[in-house]
Coordinates of C-alpha atoms in Angstrom, one line a residue:
M285 CA 46.5 9.0 -32.8
Y286 CA 44.5 12.1 -31.9
G287 CA 41.5 10.9 -33.9
F288 CA 41.5 7.5 -32.2
S289 CA 41.5 9.1 -28.7
F290 CA 38.7 11.5 -29.7
M291 CA 36.6 8.6 -31.1
F292 CA 37.2 6.5 -27.9
K293 CA 36.1 9.3 -25.7
A294 CA 33.0 10.0 -27.8
A295 CA 32.1 6.3 -27.8
T296 CA 32.6 6.1 -24.0
L297 CA 30.3 9.1 -23.5
L298 CA 27.7 7.6 -25.8
V299 CA 27.7 4.3 -24.0
L300 CA 27.6 6.0 -20.6
G301 CA 24.8 8.3 -21.7
L302 CA 22.7 5.4 -23.0
Q303 CA 23.3 3.5 -19.8
L304 CA 22.2 6.4 -17.7
G305 CA 19.2 7.0 -19.8
I306 CA 18.1 3.3 -19.5
N307 CA 18.6 3.5 -15.7
Q308 CA 16.5 6.6 -15.5
A309 CA 13.7 5.1 -17.5
Q310 CA 13.7 2.0 -15.2
N311 CA 13.5 4.3 -12.1
D312 CA 10.6 6.2 -13.6
I313 CA 8.7 2.9 -14.1
E314 CA 9.5 1.7 -10.6
G315 CA 8.5 5.0 -9.0
G316 CA 5.0 4.8 -10.4
K317 CA 4.1 1.5 -8.7
T318 CA 1.7 1.4 -5.9
I319 CA -0.7 -0.5 -3.7
L320 CA -4.3 -0.3 -4.7
L321 CA -7.0 -0.1 -2.1
Y322 CA -10.6 -1.2 -2.7
L323 CA -13.0 -0.3 0.2
D324 CA -16.5 -1.6 0.8
I325 CA -18.0 0.4 3.7
P326 CA -21.6 1.2 4.4
R327 CA -22.3 4.9 4.3
Y328 CA -25.2 4.8 6.8
A329 CA -26.0 2.7 9.8
K330 CA -28.5 2.6 12.7
V331 CA -27.4 3.2 16.3
N332 CA -25.6 0.1 17.7
E333 CA -25.7 -1.7 14.3
E334 CA -22.7 -3.9 13.5
I335 CA -21.0 -2.9 10.3
T336 CA -18.4 -4.6 8.2
V337 CA -15.4 -2.8 6.7
K338 CA -13.9 -4.7 3.8
L339 CA -10.5 -3.7 2.4
G340 CA -9.3 -5.3 -0.8
L341 CA -5.6 -4.9 -1.6
E342 CA -3.6 -5.4 -4.8
T343 CA 0.0 -4.5 -5.6
Q344 CA 1.7 -3.3 -8.7
Y345 CA 5.1 -4.3 -7.4
N346 CA 6.7 -7.5 -8.8
E347 CA 7.9 -8.6 -5.4
C348 CA 5.9 -9.5 -2.3
S349 CA 5.5 -7.0 0.6
V350 CA 4.5 -7.4 4.2
I351 CA 1.6 -5.0 4.8
R352 CA -0.1 -4.0 8.1
A353 CA -3.6 -2.6 7.9
S354 CA -5.6 -0.8 10.6
L355 CA -8.4 1.6 11.2
V356 CA -7.8 4.9 13.0
T357 CA -10.2 7.3 14.6
N358 CA -10.2 9.9 17.4
V359 CA -13.4 8.3 18.9
P360 CA -12.7 5.5 21.4
M361 CA -13.7 2.2 19.9
E362 CA -13.8 -1.4 21.2
G363 CA -13.4 -4.8 19.6
S364 CA -12.1 -5.6 16.2
F365 CA -12.0 -1.9 15.2
N366 CA -8.6 -1.8 16.9
Y367 CA -7.1 -5.0 15.3
K368 CA -4.0 -4.5 13.2
Q369 CA -3.9 -7.1 10.4
T370 CA -0.6 -8.2 8.9
R371 CA -0.4 -10.2 5.7
C372 CA 1.9 -11.0 2.8
L373 CA 0.7 -9.1 -0.4
C374 CA 2.0 -10.4 -3.8
N375 CA 1.1 -9.4 -7.3
D376 CA -0.4 -12.7 -8.3
H377 CA -3.6 -12.3 -6.2
R378 CA -5.7 -9.8 -4.3
I379 CA -6.3 -10.1 -0.6
N380 CA -9.3 -9.0 1.5
L381 CA -9.3 -7.9 5.1
Y382 CA -12.4 -7.5 7.3
W383 CA -13.4 -5.6 10.4
D384 CA -16.8 -6.1 12.1
F385 CA -17.8 -3.6 14.8
P386 CA -20.9 -1.8 16.2
V387 CA -21.3 1.9 15.7
N388 CA -23.3 4.1 18.1
Q389 CA -22.5 7.6 16.6
T390 CA -21.4 9.0 13.3
L391 CA -17.8 7.8 12.7
N392 CA -15.0 9.5 10.7
F393 CA -12.0 7.2 10.4
A394 CA -9.0 6.4 8.3
V395 CA -8.0 3.1 6.7
V396 CA -4.2 2.9 7.0
V397 CA -2.0 0.4 5.1
E398 CA 1.7 0.4 5.7
I399 CA 4.5 -1.7 4.1
V400 CA 6.6 -3.0 7.1
K401 CA 9.7 -5.2 7.7
D402 CA 8.0 -7.9 9.8
K403 CA 9.5 -11.4 9.5
N404 CA 7.8 -14.8 9.1
I405 CA 4.9 -13.4 7.2
C406 CA 6.0 -13.9 3.5
P407 CA 7.4 -17.2 2.3
N408 CA 11.2 -17.5 3.0
N409 CA 11.1 -14.0 4.5
E410 CA 11.4 -12.6 1.0
A411 CA 9.6 -9.2 1.0
M412 CA 10.3 -5.8 -0.5
V413 CA 10.0 -2.4 1.3
P414 CA 10.2 0.6 -0.9
I415 CA 12.4 3.6 0.0
K416 CA 9.4 5.9 -0.3
G417 CA 5.7 5.2 -0.8
D418 CA 5.3 2.7 2.1
L419 CA 2.2 4.3 3.6
Y420 CA -1.3 4.5 2.1
Y421 CA -4.5 5.7 3.7
S422 CA -8.1 6.7 2.8
Y423 CA -10.6 8.6 4.9
R424 CA -14.2 7.4 5.3
S425 CA -17.4 8.3 7.2
V426 CA -20.3 6.2 8.4
Y427 CA -23.3 8.3 9.3
V428 CA -25.4 6.9 12.2
Y429 CA -29.1 7.7 12.4

């Protein structure tokens, strides 16, 4: 009877250990997923020239996410520079977002992408928000001459 009890405990620990190991591996895979940003921004511009900022986005998540993208700077800007664009991002295709605005001085700004909980953006309101890793940004400069 003692041998059976010992074998049962050992088998239970083995199964539990394997189960925990599998879960940990799955979490490691999920934790490495991200949103990829592809930026197309001119490096130089003339005074009062209108430039286009193009942001391409792809996701490595299997589920769709609602993303909000914006441009941020400490210099007051007018027009489409201030637009916040919200879209549904799924892993089956890349999306592109555009901002067109004039520059009259050298501009340092950030492109910010945030995964948000907005409704009526993705089909059937089915969208994923990660516990961490929901904010992405990249700094850029446009030098005006």
